[in-house]
mmCIF file of C-alpha atoms in Angstrom:
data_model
loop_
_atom_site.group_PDB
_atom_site.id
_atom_site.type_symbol
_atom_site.label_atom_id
_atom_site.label_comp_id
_atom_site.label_asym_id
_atom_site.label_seq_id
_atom_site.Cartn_x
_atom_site.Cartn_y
_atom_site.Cartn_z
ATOM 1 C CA UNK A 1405 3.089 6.044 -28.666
ATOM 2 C CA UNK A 1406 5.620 8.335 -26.821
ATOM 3 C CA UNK A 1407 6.167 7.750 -23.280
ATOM 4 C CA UNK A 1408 2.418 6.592 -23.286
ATOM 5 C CA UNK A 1409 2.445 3.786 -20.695
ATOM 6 C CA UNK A 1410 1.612 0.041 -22.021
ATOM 7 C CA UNK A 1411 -1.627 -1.036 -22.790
ATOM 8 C CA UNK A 1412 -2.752 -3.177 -20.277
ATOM 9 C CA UNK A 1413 -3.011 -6.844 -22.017
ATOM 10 C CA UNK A 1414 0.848 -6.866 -22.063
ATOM 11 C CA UNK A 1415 1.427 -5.676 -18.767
ATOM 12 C CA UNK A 1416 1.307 -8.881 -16.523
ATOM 13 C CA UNK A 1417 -1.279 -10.433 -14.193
ATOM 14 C CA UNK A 1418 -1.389 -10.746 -10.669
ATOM 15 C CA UNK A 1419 -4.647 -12.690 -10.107
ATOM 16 C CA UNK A 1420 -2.910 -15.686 -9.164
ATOM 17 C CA UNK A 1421 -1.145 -13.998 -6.562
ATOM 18 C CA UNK A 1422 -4.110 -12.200 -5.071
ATOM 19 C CA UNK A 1423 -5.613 -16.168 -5.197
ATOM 20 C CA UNK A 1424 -2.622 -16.651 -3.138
ATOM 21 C CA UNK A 1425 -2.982 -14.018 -0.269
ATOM 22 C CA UNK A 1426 -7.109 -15.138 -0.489
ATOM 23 C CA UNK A 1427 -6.168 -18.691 0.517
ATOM 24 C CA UNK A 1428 -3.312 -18.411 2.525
ATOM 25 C CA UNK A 1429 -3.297 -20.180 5.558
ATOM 26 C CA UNK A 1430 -0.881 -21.324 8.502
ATOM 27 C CA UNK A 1431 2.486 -19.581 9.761
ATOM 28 C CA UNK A 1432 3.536 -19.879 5.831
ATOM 29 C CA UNK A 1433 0.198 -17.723 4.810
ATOM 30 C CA UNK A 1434 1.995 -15.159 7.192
ATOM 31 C CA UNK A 1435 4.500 -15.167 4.943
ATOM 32 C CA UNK A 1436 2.518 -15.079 1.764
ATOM 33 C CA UNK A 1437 1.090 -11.660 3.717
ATOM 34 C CA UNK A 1438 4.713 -10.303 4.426
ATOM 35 C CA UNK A 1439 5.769 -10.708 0.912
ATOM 36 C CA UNK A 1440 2.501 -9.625 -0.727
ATOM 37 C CA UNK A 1441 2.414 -6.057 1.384
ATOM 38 C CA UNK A 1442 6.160 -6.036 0.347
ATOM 39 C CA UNK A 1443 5.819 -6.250 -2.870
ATOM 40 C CA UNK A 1444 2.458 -3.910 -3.383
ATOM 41 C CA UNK A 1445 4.371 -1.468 -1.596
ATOM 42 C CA UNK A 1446 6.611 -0.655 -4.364
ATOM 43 C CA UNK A 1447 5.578 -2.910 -7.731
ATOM 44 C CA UNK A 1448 2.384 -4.573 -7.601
ATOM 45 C CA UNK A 1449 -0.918 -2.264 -8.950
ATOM 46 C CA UNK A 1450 -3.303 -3.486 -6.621
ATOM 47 C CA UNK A 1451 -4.948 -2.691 -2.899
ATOM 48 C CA UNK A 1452 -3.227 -4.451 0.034
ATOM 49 C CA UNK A 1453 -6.611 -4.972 1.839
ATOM 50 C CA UNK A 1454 -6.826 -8.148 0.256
ATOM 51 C CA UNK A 1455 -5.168 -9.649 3.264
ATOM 52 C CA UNK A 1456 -8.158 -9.187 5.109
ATOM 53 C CA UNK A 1457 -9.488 -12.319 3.564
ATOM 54 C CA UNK A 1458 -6.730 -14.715 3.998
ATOM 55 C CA UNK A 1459 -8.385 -17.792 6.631
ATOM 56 C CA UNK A 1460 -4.722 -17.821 8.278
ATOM 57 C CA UNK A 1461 -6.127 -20.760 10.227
ATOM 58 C CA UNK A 1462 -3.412 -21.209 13.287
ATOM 59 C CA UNK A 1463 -5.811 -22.452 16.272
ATOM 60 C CA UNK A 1464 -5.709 -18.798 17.630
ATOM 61 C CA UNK A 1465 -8.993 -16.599 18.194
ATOM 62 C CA UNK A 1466 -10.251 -14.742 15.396
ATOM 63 C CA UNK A 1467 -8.828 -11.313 16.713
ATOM 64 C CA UNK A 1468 -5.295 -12.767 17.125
ATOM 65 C CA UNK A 1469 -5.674 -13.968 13.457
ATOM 66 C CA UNK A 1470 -6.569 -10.272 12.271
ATOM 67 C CA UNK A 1471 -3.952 -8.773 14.344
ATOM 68 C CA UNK A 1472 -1.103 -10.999 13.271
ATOM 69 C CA UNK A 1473 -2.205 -10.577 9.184
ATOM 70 C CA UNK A 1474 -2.327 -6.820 10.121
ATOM 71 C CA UNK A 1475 1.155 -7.156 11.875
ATOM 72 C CA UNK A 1476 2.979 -9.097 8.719
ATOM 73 C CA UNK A 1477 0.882 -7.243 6.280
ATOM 74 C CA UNK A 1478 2.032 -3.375 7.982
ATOM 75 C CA UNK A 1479 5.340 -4.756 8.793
ATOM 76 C CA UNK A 1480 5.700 -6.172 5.023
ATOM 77 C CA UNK A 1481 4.296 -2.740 3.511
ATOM 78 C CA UNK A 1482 7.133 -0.986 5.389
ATOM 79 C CA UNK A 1483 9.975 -2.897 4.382
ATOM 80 C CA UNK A 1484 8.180 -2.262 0.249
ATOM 81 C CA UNK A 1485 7.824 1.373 1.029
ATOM 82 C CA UNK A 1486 12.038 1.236 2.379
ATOM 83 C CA UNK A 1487 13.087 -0.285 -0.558
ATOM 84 C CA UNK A 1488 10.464 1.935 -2.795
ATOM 85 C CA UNK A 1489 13.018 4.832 -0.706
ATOM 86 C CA UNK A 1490 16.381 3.873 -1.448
ATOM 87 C CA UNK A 1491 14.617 3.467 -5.149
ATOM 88 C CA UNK A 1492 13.602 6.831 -4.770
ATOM 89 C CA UNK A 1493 16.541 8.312 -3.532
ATOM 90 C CA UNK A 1494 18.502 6.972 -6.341
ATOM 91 C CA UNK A 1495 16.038 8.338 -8.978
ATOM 92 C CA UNK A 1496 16.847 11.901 -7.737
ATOM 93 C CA UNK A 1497 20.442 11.058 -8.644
ATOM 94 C CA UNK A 1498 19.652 9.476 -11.791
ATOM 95 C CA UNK A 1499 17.734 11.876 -14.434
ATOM 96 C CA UNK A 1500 16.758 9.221 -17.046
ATOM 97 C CA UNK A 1501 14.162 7.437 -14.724
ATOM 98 C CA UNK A 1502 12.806 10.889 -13.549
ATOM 99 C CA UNK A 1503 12.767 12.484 -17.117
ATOM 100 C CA UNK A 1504 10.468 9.494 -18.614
ATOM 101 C CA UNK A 1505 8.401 9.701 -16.247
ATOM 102 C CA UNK A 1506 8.015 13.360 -16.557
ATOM 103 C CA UNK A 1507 7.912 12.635 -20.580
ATOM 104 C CA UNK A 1508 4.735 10.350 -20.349
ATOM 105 C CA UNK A 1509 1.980 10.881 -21.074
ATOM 106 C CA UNK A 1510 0.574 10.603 -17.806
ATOM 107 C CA UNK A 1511 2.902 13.394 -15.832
ATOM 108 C CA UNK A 1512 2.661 10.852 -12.833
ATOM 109 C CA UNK A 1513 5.883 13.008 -11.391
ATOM 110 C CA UNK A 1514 4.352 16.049 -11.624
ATOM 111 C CA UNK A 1515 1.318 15.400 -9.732
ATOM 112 C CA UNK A 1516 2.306 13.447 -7.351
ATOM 113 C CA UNK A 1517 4.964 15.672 -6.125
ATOM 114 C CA UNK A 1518 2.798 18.179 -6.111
ATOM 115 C CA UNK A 1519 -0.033 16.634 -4.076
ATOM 116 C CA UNK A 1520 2.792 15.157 -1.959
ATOM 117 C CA UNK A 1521 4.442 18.157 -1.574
ATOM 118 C CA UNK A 1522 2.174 19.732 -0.119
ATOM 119 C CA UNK A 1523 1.052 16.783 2.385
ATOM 120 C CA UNK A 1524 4.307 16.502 3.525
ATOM 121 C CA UNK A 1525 4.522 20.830 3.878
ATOM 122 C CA UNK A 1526 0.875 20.583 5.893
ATOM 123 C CA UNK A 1527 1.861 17.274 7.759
ATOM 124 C CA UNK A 1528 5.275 15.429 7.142
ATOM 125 C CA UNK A 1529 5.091 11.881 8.269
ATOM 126 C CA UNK A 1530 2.234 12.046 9.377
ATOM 127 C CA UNK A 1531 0.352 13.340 6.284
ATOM 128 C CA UNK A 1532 2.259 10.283 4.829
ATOM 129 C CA UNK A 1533 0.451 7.771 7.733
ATOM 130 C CA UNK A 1534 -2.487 9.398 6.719
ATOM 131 C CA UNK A 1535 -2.445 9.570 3.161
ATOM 132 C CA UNK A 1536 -1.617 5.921 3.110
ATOM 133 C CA UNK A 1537 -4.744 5.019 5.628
ATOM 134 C CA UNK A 1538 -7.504 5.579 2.620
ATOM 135 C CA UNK A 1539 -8.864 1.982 2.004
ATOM 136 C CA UNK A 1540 -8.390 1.030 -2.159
ATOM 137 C CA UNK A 1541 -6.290 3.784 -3.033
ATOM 138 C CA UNK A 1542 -3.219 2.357 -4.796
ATOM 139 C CA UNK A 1543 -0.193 4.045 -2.659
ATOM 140 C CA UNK A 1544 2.686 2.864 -4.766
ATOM 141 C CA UNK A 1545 2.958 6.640 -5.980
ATOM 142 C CA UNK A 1546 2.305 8.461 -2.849
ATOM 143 C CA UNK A 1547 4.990 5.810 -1.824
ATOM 144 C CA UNK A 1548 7.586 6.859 -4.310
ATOM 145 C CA UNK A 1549 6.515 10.626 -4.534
ATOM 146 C CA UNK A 1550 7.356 11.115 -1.094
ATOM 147 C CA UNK A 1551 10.243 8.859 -1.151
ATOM 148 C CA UNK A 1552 11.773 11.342 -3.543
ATOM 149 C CA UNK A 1553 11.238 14.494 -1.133
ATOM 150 C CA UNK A 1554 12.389 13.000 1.931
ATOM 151 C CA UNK A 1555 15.403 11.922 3.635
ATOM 152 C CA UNK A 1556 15.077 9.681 6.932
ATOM 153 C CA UNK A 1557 14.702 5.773 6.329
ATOM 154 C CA UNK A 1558 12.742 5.333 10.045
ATOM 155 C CA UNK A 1559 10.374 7.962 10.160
ATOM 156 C CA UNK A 1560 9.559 6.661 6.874
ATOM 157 C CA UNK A 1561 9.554 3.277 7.856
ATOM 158 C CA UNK A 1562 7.467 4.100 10.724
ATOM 159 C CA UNK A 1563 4.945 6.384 8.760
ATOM 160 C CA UNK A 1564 4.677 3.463 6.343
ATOM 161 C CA UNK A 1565 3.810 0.844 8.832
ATOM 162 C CA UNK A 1566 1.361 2.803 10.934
ATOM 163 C CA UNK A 1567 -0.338 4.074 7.809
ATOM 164 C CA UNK A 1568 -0.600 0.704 6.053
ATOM 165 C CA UNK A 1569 -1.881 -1.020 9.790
ATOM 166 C CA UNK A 1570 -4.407 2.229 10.128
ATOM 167 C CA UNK A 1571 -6.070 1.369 6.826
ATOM 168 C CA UNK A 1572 -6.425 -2.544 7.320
ATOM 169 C CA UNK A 1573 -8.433 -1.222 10.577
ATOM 170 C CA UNK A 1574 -10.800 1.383 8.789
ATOM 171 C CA UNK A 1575 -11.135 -0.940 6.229
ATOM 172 C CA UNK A 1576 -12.242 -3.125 9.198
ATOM 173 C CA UNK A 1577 -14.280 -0.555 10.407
ATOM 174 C CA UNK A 1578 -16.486 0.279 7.495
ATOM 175 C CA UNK A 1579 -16.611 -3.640 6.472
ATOM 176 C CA UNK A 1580 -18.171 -4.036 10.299
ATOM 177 C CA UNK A 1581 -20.469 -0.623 9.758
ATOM 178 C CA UNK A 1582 -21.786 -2.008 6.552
ATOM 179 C CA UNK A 1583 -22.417 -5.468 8.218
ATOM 180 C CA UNK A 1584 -24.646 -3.799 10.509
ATOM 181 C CA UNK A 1585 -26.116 -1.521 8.534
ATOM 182 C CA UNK A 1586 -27.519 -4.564 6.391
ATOM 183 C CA UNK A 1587 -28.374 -6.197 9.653
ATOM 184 C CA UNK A 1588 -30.312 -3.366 11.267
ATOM 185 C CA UNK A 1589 -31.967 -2.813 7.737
ATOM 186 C CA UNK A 1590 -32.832 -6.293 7.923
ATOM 187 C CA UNK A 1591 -34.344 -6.124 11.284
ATOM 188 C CA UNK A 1592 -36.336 -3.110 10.109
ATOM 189 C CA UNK A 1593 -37.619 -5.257 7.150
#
């Protein structure tokens, strides 16, 4: 197999922690969002926008409930993504980690340094905010590539957060255009 990665049926499941975040409610659910967004920021394959759909529940308007989720969920991502850093910074120093991964099959290393690279040449942090703002993309390797070519915990931090709190609003966005796409269609009908 060489440095293939593992099949999938012995890698392990997340569903019930995506059930989790789906029924989260309460100041605890909050929590359930921190941790979630922490942990997808630098382990977990899977999209953070999941969130999203967690009936938080606290007696506050609906737009207070999407803003605090988006708050936990971009503060939670950024805290991953630090830790996903120091990780990073330590696999420069350490060759093993960075040789396997340039050994498998899947030159994950390669490309994403590359494609990195040169978002962080074109934009810096801010290619980083923006990178991580595409809705479904996994970011745990843009995450770690970049972690490896840069330096400063905050702007990091920072580009983390607003990235990760500018995706849960386009996914927003196009979950509201397609709502009223299928009601004007609808209408029309």
């Amino acid at each position: 197999m060489g440095g293939a990665l593992p099949p999938a049926s012995i890698l392990p499941e997340f569903g019930w922690l995506e059930s989790l975040v789906e029924s989260a409610t309460g100041w605890v659910g909050l929590g359930i969002i921190f941790v979630y967004s922490f942990l997808i920021a630098f382990a977990l394959p899977g999209v953070s926008e999941i969130v999203l759909l967690a009936p938080i529940e606290l007696g506050l308007g609906r737009y207070a409930h999407l803003f605090l989720i988006i708050l936990f969920s971009g503060v939670g991502k950024a805290a991953g993504s630090v830790f996903a850093f120091h990780i990073g910074q330590e696999a420069k120093e350490s060759g093993p980690i960075v040789r396997w991964l340039r050994n498998s099959r899947f030159d994950i290393i390669e490309w994403s340094e590359s494609q990195t690279a040169e978002i962080a040449r074109k934009y810096g942090y801010a290619g980083l905010a923006l990178a991580l703002c595409v809705p479904f993309f996994p970011d745990t390797v843009s995450i770690y590539a970049f972690a490896v070519l840069e330096r400063d915990y905050r702007k990091f931090a920072l580009a983390t957060f607003v990235g990760s709190v500018g995706r849960l609003l386009v996914t927003l966005g196009l979950w509201s255009a397609g709502n009223n796409a299928i009601a004007l269609l609808e209408w029309l009908l």
